Amino acid sequence: MLSDIENRLIEDYLNHTLSEPNKQLFLEKWLENGGNNPFAKTLKVMQTIDRILENDPITLARLALYQERANQPTAPDSAAQNQPAQASYSTAELRQMFAPLPEMEQAMTTRSATVVETWQELIMLPFDGINCINSLDFAFAKVVDYSLECIIYNNQGKVEAKQTIPALQTSFEVPLSLPPGRYYWKLNPTDRNLRKQLGHAIGMFLVNADLMEP
Amino acid sequence: MDDSTILEAFRQKKTNAEEEKHFAEVCDFIYNKLFPNAKALTKGDISAAGELVWIAIEELYIRLQNNPKFAPTGNLMGYLFVIIRNKWADRFNKNSIFTDHLFQLPFNSFDVLEEIPDLLDLTMEALKKVSKECQEIIALRADKIPYEEIAITLNKTAGAARVQFFECKNKVTQIVLKNYKF
């Protein structure tokens, strides 16, 4: 139950009539306990009801998808329909499968200090540590006007897959069919001179991260 | 699904159930592409990851509704992920921007529809409990009827129709909140 002051703050916020001192108070209440508080939750519920009543297309799409997901037996993130048949792994095996590969981890932590920084920054997706199911999606900040090679390594440094990406792309997808574990991707221009000039970009991803120890 | 298909779906006004369904499918496609990245960004906080993806979807929608010619220079998913990254990085920022009409709040990971999956039903039930006139004005606004036309229908001024709409929405909200404790 919110206090009268809190209710008034919300009302003033929604009416765009918050006074300067109340703006700060409002913000403090919003951020209290990292945002996990009745004040912030109430306001978010109120805003969502507003959107429902106004037939907001995003809220309606979201509701439709939540309902669809609720009717499905498994959540999409844990669904692994296209994965190879899952063997049962021992804890020791899983530990080994998800163990980091020191040289790759080192390359990832130092990459921003090297000349390849610009090239690395061009790659907006995937985010490091992403849990993949059956594909790894890359997205670039702009069209890459040269062809690329994408190499997937396992956590033993062994090449698992290679794919050439034609020039003039802003995105591409690497299909995956890998057992659970930690993997690394490396992207570099296929042209030797460009490779020398730009170096490579590197990142890490997981397959079936749910199996990993907490 | 390519970027131009997505952008077209976001530009379109949704006028029938088929268009709404197509739009939901496009949103679902974006969600499935971005959610695993957002989950990695939030170090496994599923609620925050989901909320971030929807915020990005909403920002793109508003942007395209305001400027249908807008198209990101690079990849669309990359563009959306930049929004997600910025929102996440800004979540504890107390220097939010207050302007006359807009107050950009820092990101909050509370996922309302995850927490209250039956919010739509609760809202519709609450709607039945308000006056017939309130129900009518809310239905008219849901159909995007301008206040000027509503005013003629209800024999009021446009300003009075607007005030009444906000009061009616508030009544519905209060009925829903009365039965819900956080």
mmCIF file of C-alpha atoms in Angstrom:
data_model
loop_
_atom_site.group_PDB
_atom_site.id
_atom_site.type_symbol
_atom_site.label_atom_id
_atom_site.label_comp_id
_atom_site.label_asym_id
_atom_site.label_seq_id
_atom_site.Cartn_x
_atom_site.Cartn_y
_atom_site.Cartn_z
ATOM 1 C CA MET A 1 0.000 0.000 0.000
ATOM 2 C CA LEU A 2 1.486 3.327 -1.006
ATOM 3 C CA SER A 3 1.417 6.388 1.247
ATOM 4 C CA ASP A 4 -0.572 9.489 0.295
ATOM 5 C CA ILE A 5 2.662 11.271 -0.604
ATOM 6 C CA GLU A 6 3.707 8.419 -2.893
ATOM 7 C CA ASN A 7 0.295 8.354 -4.566
ATOM 8 C CA ARG A 8 0.498 12.100 -5.114
ATOM 9 C CA LEU A 9 3.997 11.791 -6.561
ATOM 10 C CA ILE A 10 2.757 9.238 -9.086
ATOM 11 C CA GLU A 11 -0.254 11.356 -9.953
ATOM 12 C CA ASP A 12 1.931 14.433 -10.468
ATOM 13 C CA TYR A 13 4.361 12.431 -12.565
ATOM 14 C CA LEU A 14 1.583 11.142 -14.806
ATOM 15 C CA ASN A 15 0.142 14.652 -15.123
ATOM 16 C CA HIS A 16 3.620 16.148 -15.765
ATOM 17 C CA THR A 17 3.211 18.438 -12.794
ATOM 18 C CA LEU A 18 6.070 17.298 -10.549
ATOM 19 C CA SER A 19 7.774 20.196 -8.790
ATOM 20 C CA GLU A 20 11.596 20.372 -8.853
ATOM 21 C CA PRO A 21 12.087 19.015 -5.288
ATOM 22 C CA ASN A 22 9.497 16.317 -5.925
ATOM 23 C CA LYS A 23 11.293 15.210 -9.081
ATOM 24 C CA GLN A 24 14.279 14.208 -6.973
ATOM 25 C CA LEU A 25 12.077 12.534 -4.378
ATOM 26 C CA PHE A 26 10.230 10.721 -7.141
ATOM 27 C CA LEU A 27 13.496 9.482 -8.638
ATOM 28 C CA GLU A 28 14.789 8.297 -5.275
ATOM 29 C CA LYS A 29 11.605 6.311 -4.734
ATOM 30 C CA TRP A 30 11.829 4.875 -8.238
ATOM 31 C CA LEU A 31 15.414 3.698 -7.676
ATOM 32 C CA GLU A 32 14.941 2.462 -4.093
ATOM 33 C CA ASN A 33 16.193 -1.097 -3.576
ATOM 34 C CA GLY A 34 17.488 -1.209 -7.150
ATOM 35 C CA GLY A 35 14.001 -0.475 -8.503
ATOM 36 C CA ASN A 36 12.479 -3.476 -6.745
ATOM 37 C CA ASN A 37 9.943 -1.587 -4.616
ATOM 38 C CA PRO A 38 6.132 -1.137 -4.456
ATOM 39 C CA PHE A 39 6.317 2.466 -5.680
ATOM 40 C CA ALA A 40 8.084 1.601 -8.949
ATOM 41 C CA LYS A 41 5.994 -1.534 -9.423
ATOM 42 C CA THR A 42 2.718 0.325 -8.903
ATOM 43 C CA LEU A 43 3.689 2.964 -11.443
ATOM 44 C CA LYS A 44 4.669 0.345 -13.988
ATOM 45 C CA VAL A 45 1.381 -1.515 -13.488
ATOM 46 C CA MET A 46 -0.525 1.756 -13.908
ATOM 47 C CA GLN A 47 1.319 2.531 -17.118
ATOM 48 C CA THR A 48 0.644 -0.952 -18.458
ATOM 49 C CA ILE A 49 -3.087 -0.687 -17.688
ATOM 50 C CA ASP A 50 -3.096 2.658 -19.491
ATOM 51 C CA ARG A 51 -1.560 1.029 -22.528
ATOM 52 C CA ILE A 52 -4.028 -1.831 -22.480
ATOM 53 C CA LEU A 53 -6.918 0.638 -22.366
ATOM 54 C CA GLU A 54 -5.403 2.645 -25.211
ATOM 55 C CA ASN A 55 -4.937 -0.476 -27.381
ATOM 56 C CA ASP A 56 -1.183 0.123 -27.547
ATOM 57 C CA PRO A 57 0.098 -2.247 -30.285
ATOM 58 C CA ILE A 58 3.337 -3.100 -28.447
ATOM 59 C CA THR A 59 1.497 -4.034 -25.241
ATOM 60 C CA LEU A 60 -1.044 -6.059 -27.209
ATOM 61 C CA ALA A 61 1.736 -7.881 -29.093
ATOM 62 C CA ARG A 62 3.506 -8.525 -25.821
ATOM 63 C CA LEU A 63 0.352 -9.872 -24.200
ATOM 64 C CA ALA A 64 -0.307 -12.140 -27.175
ATOM 65 C CA LEU A 65 3.222 -13.554 -27.017
ATOM 66 C CA TYR A 66 3.134 -14.053 -23.251
ATOM 67 C CA GLN A 67 -0.129 -15.934 -23.585
ATOM 68 C CA GLU A 68 1.275 -18.038 -26.406
ATOM 69 C CA ARG A 69 4.376 -18.802 -24.360
ATOM 70 C CA ALA A 70 2.316 -19.671 -21.294
ATOM 71 C CA ASN A 71 0.504 -22.255 -23.399
ATOM 72 C CA GLN A 72 3.764 -23.838 -24.551
ATOM 73 C CA PRO A 73 5.242 -26.673 -22.482
ATOM 74 C CA THR A 74 8.801 -25.185 -22.360
ATOM 75 C CA ALA A 75 10.304 -21.707 -22.356
ATOM 76 C CA PRO A 76 11.999 -20.719 -25.658
ATOM 77 C CA ASP A 77 15.379 -20.224 -24.043
ATOM 78 C CA SER A 78 15.553 -23.800 -22.829
ATOM 79 C CA ALA A 79 14.014 -25.302 -25.922
ATOM 80 C CA ALA A 80 16.679 -27.087 -27.882
ATOM 81 C CA GLN A 81 14.705 -28.929 -30.493
ATOM 82 C CA ASN A 82 17.430 -28.791 -33.122
ATOM 83 C CA GLN A 83 20.228 -29.784 -30.775
ATOM 84 C CA PRO A 84 21.960 -33.126 -31.144
ATOM 85 C CA ALA A 85 20.473 -35.783 -28.870
ATOM 86 C CA GLN A 86 21.518 -34.956 -25.330
ATOM 87 C CA ALA A 87 23.745 -37.488 -23.684
ATOM 88 C CA SER A 88 23.895 -37.397 -19.903
ATOM 89 C CA TYR A 89 27.115 -35.818 -18.701
ATOM 90 C CA SER A 90 28.894 -36.199 -15.401
ATOM 91 C CA THR A 91 29.757 -33.110 -13.355
ATOM 92 C CA ALA A 92 33.422 -33.561 -14.210
ATOM 93 C CA GLU A 93 32.642 -33.746 -17.929
ATOM 94 C CA LEU A 94 30.467 -30.645 -17.783
ATOM 95 C CA ARG A 95 33.137 -28.775 -15.865
ATOM 96 C CA GLN A 96 35.574 -29.622 -18.604
ATOM 97 C CA MET A 97 33.146 -28.683 -21.383
ATOM 98 C CA PHE A 98 32.523 -25.238 -19.930
ATOM 99 C CA ALA A 99 36.083 -24.548 -18.772
ATOM 100 C CA PRO A 100 37.593 -21.376 -20.227
ATOM 101 C CA LEU A 101 40.459 -21.597 -22.683
ATOM 102 C CA PRO A 102 43.128 -19.301 -21.183
ATOM 103 C CA GLU A 103 44.638 -17.955 -24.421
ATOM 104 C CA MET A 104 41.234 -17.085 -25.858
ATOM 105 C CA GLU A 105 40.061 -15.471 -22.618
ATOM 106 C CA GLN A 106 43.301 -13.489 -22.551
ATOM 107 C CA ALA A 107 42.766 -12.393 -26.167
ATOM 108 C CA MET A 108 39.244 -11.225 -25.274
ATOM 109 C CA THR A 109 40.302 -9.183 -22.269
ATOM 110 C CA THR A 110 43.178 -7.459 -24.039
ATOM 111 C CA ARG A 111 41.493 -6.934 -27.386
ATOM 112 C CA SER A 112 40.360 -3.397 -26.678
ATOM 113 C CA ALA A 113 43.959 -2.321 -26.111
ATOM 114 C CA THR A 114 45.129 -3.556 -29.489
ATOM 115 C CA VAL A 115 44.944 -2.165 -33.010
ATOM 116 C CA VAL A 116 41.889 -4.294 -33.796
ATOM 117 C CA GLU A 117 39.667 -2.202 -31.548
ATOM 118 C CA THR A 118 37.823 -0.546 -34.425
ATOM 119 C CA TRP A 119 37.110 -3.836 -36.109
ATOM 120 C CA GLN A 120 35.899 -5.331 -32.844
ATOM 121 C CA GLU A 121 33.593 -2.373 -32.260
ATOM 122 C CA LEU A 122 31.999 -2.927 -35.631
ATOM 123 C CA ILE A 123 30.530 -6.179 -34.323
ATOM 124 C CA MET A 124 27.456 -5.295 -32.300
ATOM 125 C CA LEU A 125 26.188 -8.843 -31.813
ATOM 126 C CA PRO A 126 26.601 -11.471 -30.429
ATOM 127 C CA PHE A 127 27.161 -10.301 -26.865
ATOM 128 C CA ASP A 128 29.929 -12.192 -25.059
ATOM 129 C CA GLY A 129 28.654 -15.122 -23.036
ATOM 130 C CA ILE A 130 25.434 -15.546 -25.029
ATOM 131 C CA ASN A 131 23.725 -18.895 -24.648
ATOM 132 C CA CYS A 132 23.012 -20.268 -28.123
ATOM 133 C CA ILE A 133 20.625 -22.932 -29.203
ATOM 134 C CA ASN A 134 21.006 -23.647 -32.874
ATOM 135 C CA SER A 135 22.609 -20.578 -34.392
ATOM 136 C CA LEU A 136 24.955 -17.723 -33.640
ATOM 137 C CA ASP A 137 23.777 -14.409 -35.099
ATOM 138 C CA PHE A 138 26.189 -11.616 -35.966
ATOM 139 C CA ALA A 139 25.171 -7.993 -36.507
ATOM 140 C CA PHE A 140 27.441 -5.189 -37.709
ATOM 141 C CA ALA A 141 27.244 -1.473 -37.103
ATOM 142 C CA LYS A 142 27.629 -0.857 -40.858
ATOM 143 C CA VAL A 143 27.975 -2.729 -44.118
ATOM 144 C CA VAL A 144 31.252 -4.661 -44.204
ATOM 145 C CA ASP A 145 32.608 -4.221 -47.694
ATOM 146 C CA TYR A 146 35.013 -7.168 -47.645
ATOM 147 C CA SER A 147 34.479 -10.889 -47.193
ATOM 148 C CA LEU A 148 35.056 -12.473 -43.808
ATOM 149 C CA GLU A 149 35.888 -15.810 -42.354
ATOM 150 C CA CYS A 150 34.209 -16.966 -39.160
ATOM 151 C CA ILE A 151 35.906 -19.761 -37.220
ATOM 152 C CA ILE A 152 34.334 -21.512 -34.249
ATOM 153 C CA TYR A 153 36.667 -23.076 -31.679
ATOM 154 C CA ASN A 154 35.818 -25.326 -28.781
ATOM 155 C CA ASN A 155 37.348 -24.781 -25.361
ATOM 156 C CA GLN A 156 40.283 -27.006 -26.276
ATOM 157 C CA GLY A 157 41.202 -24.658 -29.135
ATOM 158 C CA LYS A 158 40.024 -27.135 -31.770
ATOM 159 C CA VAL A 159 38.273 -25.728 -34.855
ATOM 160 C CA GLU A 160 34.635 -26.862 -34.862
ATOM 161 C CA ALA A 161 33.336 -24.931 -37.862
ATOM 162 C CA LYS A 162 34.382 -22.447 -40.524
ATOM 163 C CA GLN A 163 32.193 -20.221 -42.612
ATOM 164 C CA THR A 164 32.940 -17.603 -45.244
ATOM 165 C CA ILE A 165 30.738 -14.533 -45.208
ATOM 166 C CA PRO A 166 30.457 -12.624 -48.475
ATOM 167 C CA ALA A 167 31.171 -8.893 -48.639
ATOM 168 C CA LEU A 168 28.494 -6.198 -48.232
ATOM 169 C CA GLN A 169 26.637 -7.783 -45.321
ATOM 170 C CA THR A 170 25.310 -6.200 -42.150
ATOM 171 C CA SER A 171 24.491 -9.515 -40.540
ATOM 172 C CA PHE A 172 24.919 -13.246 -40.899
ATOM 173 C CA GLU A 173 23.984 -16.424 -39.111
ATOM 174 C CA VAL A 174 26.249 -19.353 -38.286
ATOM 175 C CA PRO A 175 24.174 -22.534 -37.917
ATOM 176 C CA LEU A 176 25.284 -24.576 -34.907
ATOM 177 C CA SER A 177 25.054 -28.221 -34.065
ATOM 178 C CA LEU A 178 27.414 -28.486 -31.142
ATOM 179 C CA PRO A 179 27.421 -30.361 -27.843
ATOM 180 C CA PRO A 180 27.071 -28.309 -24.636
ATOM 181 C CA GLY A 181 30.083 -26.262 -23.668
ATOM 182 C CA ARG A 182 32.067 -23.067 -24.010
ATOM 183 C CA TYR A 183 33.036 -21.946 -27.509
ATOM 184 C CA TYR A 184 34.832 -19.056 -29.124
ATOM 185 C CA TRP A 185 34.290 -17.325 -32.437
ATOM 186 C CA LYS A 186 36.933 -15.506 -34.402
ATOM 187 C CA LEU A 187 36.190 -13.208 -37.318
ATOM 188 C CA ASN A 188 38.747 -11.899 -39.736
ATOM 189 C CA PRO A 189 38.878 -10.585 -43.296
ATOM 190 C CA THR A 190 39.677 -13.279 -45.846
ATOM 191 C CA ASP A 191 42.056 -10.907 -47.633
ATOM 192 C CA ARG A 192 45.549 -11.354 -46.222
ATOM 193 C CA ASN A 193 46.518 -7.674 -46.429
ATOM 194 C CA LEU A 194 43.332 -6.559 -44.722
ATOM 195 C CA ARG A 195 43.801 -9.218 -42.081
ATOM 196 C CA LYS A 196 47.258 -7.846 -41.361
ATOM 197 C CA GLN A 197 45.874 -4.357 -41.158
ATOM 198 C CA LEU A 198 42.690 -5.047 -39.162
ATOM 199 C CA GLY A 199 43.549 -8.225 -37.277
ATOM 200 C CA HIS A 200 40.680 -10.277 -35.967
ATOM 201 C CA ALA A 201 37.732 -9.973 -33.618
ATOM 202 C CA ILE A 202 37.034 -12.594 -31.003
ATOM 203 C CA GLY A 203 34.221 -13.535 -28.665
ATOM 204 C CA MET A 204 32.835 -16.305 -26.491
ATOM 205 C CA PHE A 205 29.498 -18.108 -26.463
ATOM 206 C CA LEU A 206 27.941 -21.039 -24.663
ATOM 207 C CA VAL A 207 25.821 -23.918 -25.837
ATOM 208 C CA ASN A 208 23.291 -25.290 -23.343
ATOM 209 C CA ALA A 209 24.523 -23.002 -20.603
ATOM 210 C CA ASP A 210 21.711 -24.315 -18.398
ATOM 211 C CA LEU A 211 23.863 -27.382 -17.761
ATOM 212 C CA MET A 212 26.683 -25.282 -16.392
ATOM 213 C CA GLU A 213 27.309 -25.295 -12.676
ATOM 214 C CA PRO A 214 26.048 -22.181 -10.897
ATOM 215 C CA MET B 1 12.942 -12.088 -41.616
ATOM 216 C CA ASP B 2 14.944 -9.203 -43.072
ATOM 217 C CA ASP B 3 15.284 -5.673 -41.716
ATOM 218 C CA SER B 4 12.977 -4.113 -44.317
ATOM 219 C CA THR B 5 10.123 -6.510 -43.426
ATOM 220 C CA ILE B 6 10.494 -5.611 -39.769
ATOM 221 C CA LEU B 7 10.636 -1.886 -40.436
ATOM 222 C CA GLU B 8 7.544 -2.082 -42.648
ATOM 223 C CA ALA B 9 5.578 -3.877 -39.909
ATOM 224 C CA PHE B 10 6.579 -1.160 -37.449
ATOM 225 C CA ARG B 11 5.562 1.642 -39.822
ATOM 226 C CA GLN B 12 2.128 0.208 -40.479
ATOM 227 C CA LYS B 13 -0.880 1.319 -38.459
ATOM 228 C CA LYS B 14 -2.587 -1.782 -37.082
ATOM 229 C CA THR B 15 -6.153 -1.619 -38.281
ATOM 230 C CA ASN B 16 -7.279 -5.257 -38.141
ATOM 231 C CA ALA B 17 -6.623 -8.536 -36.334
ATOM 232 C CA GLU B 18 -4.457 -9.881 -39.158
ATOM 233 C CA GLU B 19 -2.122 -6.880 -39.027
ATOM 234 C CA GLU B 20 -1.957 -7.159 -35.240
ATOM 235 C CA LYS B 21 -1.065 -10.842 -35.551
ATOM 236 C CA HIS B 22 1.657 -10.123 -38.108
ATOM 237 C CA PHE B 23 3.035 -7.397 -35.870
ATOM 238 C CA ALA B 24 3.092 -9.787 -32.885
ATOM 239 C CA GLU B 25 5.011 -12.307 -35.024
ATOM 240 C CA VAL B 26 7.562 -9.659 -35.973
ATOM 241 C CA CYS B 27 7.951 -8.695 -32.305
ATOM 242 C CA ASP B 28 8.389 -12.365 -31.434
ATOM 243 C CA PHE B 29 11.132 -12.701 -34.054
ATOM 244 C CA ILE B 30 12.994 -9.691 -32.629
ATOM 245 C CA TYR B 31 12.493 -10.960 -29.087
ATOM 246 C CA ASN B 32 13.962 -14.374 -29.895
ATOM 247 C CA LYS B 33 17.001 -12.812 -31.574
ATOM 248 C CA LEU B 34 17.744 -10.294 -28.852
ATOM 249 C CA PHE B 35 16.705 -12.029 -25.653
ATOM 250 C CA PRO B 36 19.744 -14.373 -25.437
ATOM 251 C CA ASN B 37 22.058 -11.375 -25.897
ATOM 252 C CA ALA B 38 20.164 -9.346 -23.301
ATOM 253 C CA LYS B 39 20.307 -12.308 -20.922
ATOM 254 C CA ALA B 40 24.081 -12.455 -21.318
ATOM 255 C CA LEU B 41 24.261 -8.686 -20.776
ATOM 256 C CA THR B 42 22.227 -8.858 -17.555
ATOM 257 C CA LYS B 43 24.211 -11.890 -16.373
ATOM 258 C CA GLY B 44 21.187 -14.156 -16.444
ATOM 259 C CA ASP B 45 18.508 -11.787 -15.088
ATOM 260 C CA ILE B 46 15.640 -13.058 -17.232
ATOM 261 C CA SER B 47 13.119 -10.455 -16.095
ATOM 262 C CA ALA B 48 15.497 -7.568 -16.836
ATOM 263 C CA ALA B 49 16.502 -9.096 -20.170
ATOM 264 C CA GLY B 50 12.885 -9.446 -21.306
ATOM 265 C CA GLU B 51 12.010 -5.937 -20.196
ATOM 266 C CA LEU B 52 15.033 -4.483 -22.002
ATOM 267 C CA VAL B 53 14.083 -6.176 -25.264
ATOM 268 C CA TRP B 54 10.540 -4.776 -25.059
ATOM 269 C CA ILE B 55 11.831 -1.303 -24.309
ATOM 270 C CA ALA B 56 13.974 -1.473 -27.444
ATOM 271 C CA ILE B 57 11.018 -2.724 -29.495
ATOM 272 C CA GLU B 58 8.900 0.120 -28.176
ATOM 273 C CA GLU B 59 11.550 2.741 -28.930
ATOM 274 C CA LEU B 60 11.813 1.496 -32.495
ATOM 275 C CA TYR B 61 8.036 1.576 -32.836
ATOM 276 C CA ILE B 62 7.761 5.160 -31.569
ATOM 277 C CA ARG B 63 10.647 6.221 -33.777
ATOM 278 C CA LEU B 64 9.060 4.752 -36.902
ATOM 279 C CA GLN B 65 5.615 6.067 -36.110
ATOM 280 C CA ASN B 66 7.093 9.547 -35.784
ATOM 281 C CA ASN B 67 9.420 9.226 -38.754
ATOM 282 C CA PRO B 68 8.408 6.447 -41.176
ATOM 283 C CA LYS B 69 11.520 7.043 -43.272
ATOM 284 C CA PHE B 70 13.853 6.126 -40.418
ATOM 285 C CA ALA B 71 16.240 3.220 -41.026
ATOM 286 C CA PRO B 72 19.386 2.458 -39.029
ATOM 287 C CA THR B 73 22.682 2.720 -40.909
ATOM 288 C CA GLY B 74 23.827 -0.745 -39.849
ATOM 289 C CA ASN B 75 21.987 -3.892 -38.894
ATOM 290 C CA LEU B 76 18.615 -3.437 -37.191
ATOM 291 C CA MET B 77 19.274 -6.000 -34.439
ATOM 292 C CA GLY B 78 22.572 -4.271 -33.723
ATOM 293 C CA TYR B 79 20.766 -0.940 -33.504
ATOM 294 C CA LEU B 80 18.211 -2.389 -31.078
ATOM 295 C CA PHE B 81 20.938 -3.931 -28.982
ATOM 296 C CA VAL B 82 22.619 -0.531 -28.618
ATOM 297 C CA ILE B 83 19.353 0.746 -27.081
ATOM 298 C CA ILE B 84 19.338 -2.251 -24.741
ATOM 299 C CA ARG B 85 22.973 -1.754 -23.742
ATOM 300 C CA ASN B 86 22.462 1.946 -23.062
ATOM 301 C CA LYS B 87 19.332 1.372 -20.979
ATOM 302 C CA TRP B 88 21.102 -1.249 -18.930
ATOM 303 C CA ALA B 89 24.179 0.910 -18.414
ATOM 304 C CA ASP B 90 21.955 3.804 -17.366
ATOM 305 C CA ARG B 91 19.813 1.927 -14.862
ATOM 306 C CA PHE B 92 21.205 3.597 -11.737
ATOM 307 C CA ASN B 93 21.561 7.030 -13.277
ATOM 308 C CA LYS B 94 19.992 9.640 -11.039
ATOM 309 C CA ASN B 95 20.601 12.374 -13.583
ATOM 310 C CA SER B 96 17.634 11.442 -15.671
ATOM 311 C CA ILE B 97 16.396 14.016 -18.074
ATOM 312 C CA PHE B 98 13.388 15.989 -16.930
ATOM 313 C CA THR B 99 11.806 18.067 -19.604
ATOM 314 C CA ASP B 100 8.483 19.849 -19.644
ATOM 315 C CA HIS B 101 6.581 16.911 -21.037
ATOM 316 C CA LEU B 102 8.818 13.926 -20.799
ATOM 317 C CA PHE B 103 10.594 12.279 -17.960
ATOM 318 C CA GLN B 104 12.911 9.493 -19.007
ATOM 319 C CA LEU B 105 13.079 7.168 -16.061
ATOM 320 C CA PRO B 106 16.076 4.918 -15.529
ATOM 321 C CA PHE B 107 15.487 1.310 -16.523
ATOM 322 C CA ASN B 108 13.461 -0.819 -14.129
ATOM 323 C CA SER B 109 13.518 -4.585 -14.590
ATOM 324 C CA PHE B 110 10.059 -5.292 -13.156
ATOM 325 C CA ASP B 111 8.184 -7.199 -15.838
ATOM 326 C CA VAL B 112 4.526 -6.373 -15.225
ATOM 327 C CA LEU B 113 3.036 -8.981 -17.543
ATOM 328 C CA GLU B 114 5.304 -11.711 -16.197
ATOM 329 C CA GLU B 115 4.286 -10.788 -12.654
ATOM 330 C CA ILE B 116 0.569 -10.325 -13.423
ATOM 331 C CA PRO B 117 -0.128 -12.558 -16.438
ATOM 332 C CA ASP B 118 -3.858 -11.971 -16.163
ATOM 333 C CA LEU B 119 -3.591 -8.179 -16.174
ATOM 334 C CA LEU B 120 -5.600 -7.962 -19.384
ATOM 335 C CA ASP B 121 -8.479 -9.928 -17.831
ATOM 336 C CA LEU B 122 -8.277 -7.936 -14.600
ATOM 337 C CA THR B 123 -8.391 -4.701 -16.571
ATOM 338 C CA MET B 124 -11.381 -5.841 -18.625
ATOM 339 C CA GLU B 125 -13.205 -6.906 -15.466
ATOM 340 C CA ALA B 126 -12.461 -3.540 -13.865
ATOM 341 C CA LEU B 127 -13.694 -1.796 -16.996
ATOM 342 C CA LYS B 128 -17.097 -3.426 -16.507
ATOM 343 C CA LYS B 129 -17.321 -1.857 -13.041
ATOM 344 C CA VAL B 130 -17.040 1.768 -14.169
ATOM 345 C CA SER B 131 -19.910 3.850 -15.561
ATOM 346 C CA LYS B 132 -21.303 3.279 -19.058
ATOM 347 C CA GLU B 133 -20.039 6.696 -20.098
ATOM 348 C CA CYS B 134 -16.525 5.807 -18.933
ATOM 349 C CA GLN B 135 -16.676 2.538 -20.840
ATOM 350 C CA GLU B 136 -17.809 4.409 -23.934
ATOM 351 C CA ILE B 137 -15.103 7.055 -23.786
ATOM 352 C CA ILE B 138 -12.388 4.445 -23.190
ATOM 353 C CA ALA B 139 -13.661 2.376 -26.122
ATOM 354 C CA LEU B 140 -13.660 5.424 -28.382
ATOM 355 C CA ARG B 141 -10.100 6.363 -27.412
ATOM 356 C CA ALA B 142 -8.987 2.744 -27.899
ATOM 357 C CA ASP B 143 -10.243 3.128 -31.481
ATOM 358 C CA LYS B 144 -8.057 6.261 -31.766
ATOM 359 C CA ILE B 145 -11.067 8.560 -32.145
ATOM 360 C CA PRO B 146 -9.884 12.162 -31.601
ATOM 361 C CA TYR B 147 -11.187 14.056 -28.563
ATOM 362 C CA GLU B 148 -12.941 16.520 -30.878
ATOM 363 C CA GLU B 149 -15.143 13.732 -32.288
ATOM 364 C CA ILE B 150 -15.685 12.166 -28.861
ATOM 365 C CA ALA B 151 -16.803 15.567 -27.628
ATOM 366 C CA ILE B 152 -19.507 15.692 -30.315
ATOM 367 C CA THR B 153 -20.679 12.157 -29.488
ATOM 368 C CA LEU B 154 -20.845 12.874 -25.759
ATOM 369 C CA ASN B 155 -22.063 16.455 -26.119
ATOM 370 C CA LYS B 156 -19.054 17.946 -24.275
ATOM 371 C CA THR B 157 -16.088 20.126 -25.109
ATOM 372 C CA ALA B 158 -12.905 18.385 -26.328
ATOM 373 C CA GLY B 159 -11.117 19.476 -23.144
ATOM 374 C CA ALA B 160 -13.822 17.986 -20.944
ATOM 375 C CA ALA B 161 -13.711 14.737 -22.936
ATOM 376 C CA ARG B 162 -9.953 14.548 -22.431
ATOM 377 C CA VAL B 163 -10.220 15.141 -18.670
ATOM 378 C CA GLN B 164 -12.970 12.565 -18.397
ATOM 379 C CA PHE B 165 -10.956 10.001 -20.315
ATOM 380 C CA PHE B 166 -8.056 10.353 -17.877
ATOM 381 C CA GLU B 167 -10.386 10.160 -14.892
ATOM 382 C CA CYS B 168 -12.039 7.037 -16.290
ATOM 383 C CA LYS B 169 -8.691 5.354 -16.929
ATOM 384 C CA ASN B 170 -7.701 6.198 -13.390
ATOM 385 C CA LYS B 171 -10.876 4.615 -11.999
ATOM 386 C CA VAL B 172 -10.155 1.387 -13.868
ATOM 387 C CA THR B 173 -6.540 1.401 -12.667
ATOM 388 C CA GLN B 174 -7.576 1.938 -9.052
ATOM 389 C CA ILE B 175 -10.015 -0.997 -9.207
ATOM 390 C CA VAL B 176 -7.232 -3.273 -10.506
ATOM 391 C CA LEU B 177 -4.695 -2.042 -7.959
ATOM 392 C CA LYS B 178 -7.141 -2.393 -5.059
ATOM 393 C CA ASN B 179 -7.076 -6.158 -5.501
ATOM 394 C CA TYR B 180 -3.359 -6.449 -6.002
ATOM 395 C CA LYS B 181 -0.576 -6.386 -3.408
ATOM 396 C CA PHE B 182 3.142 -6.289 -4.239
#
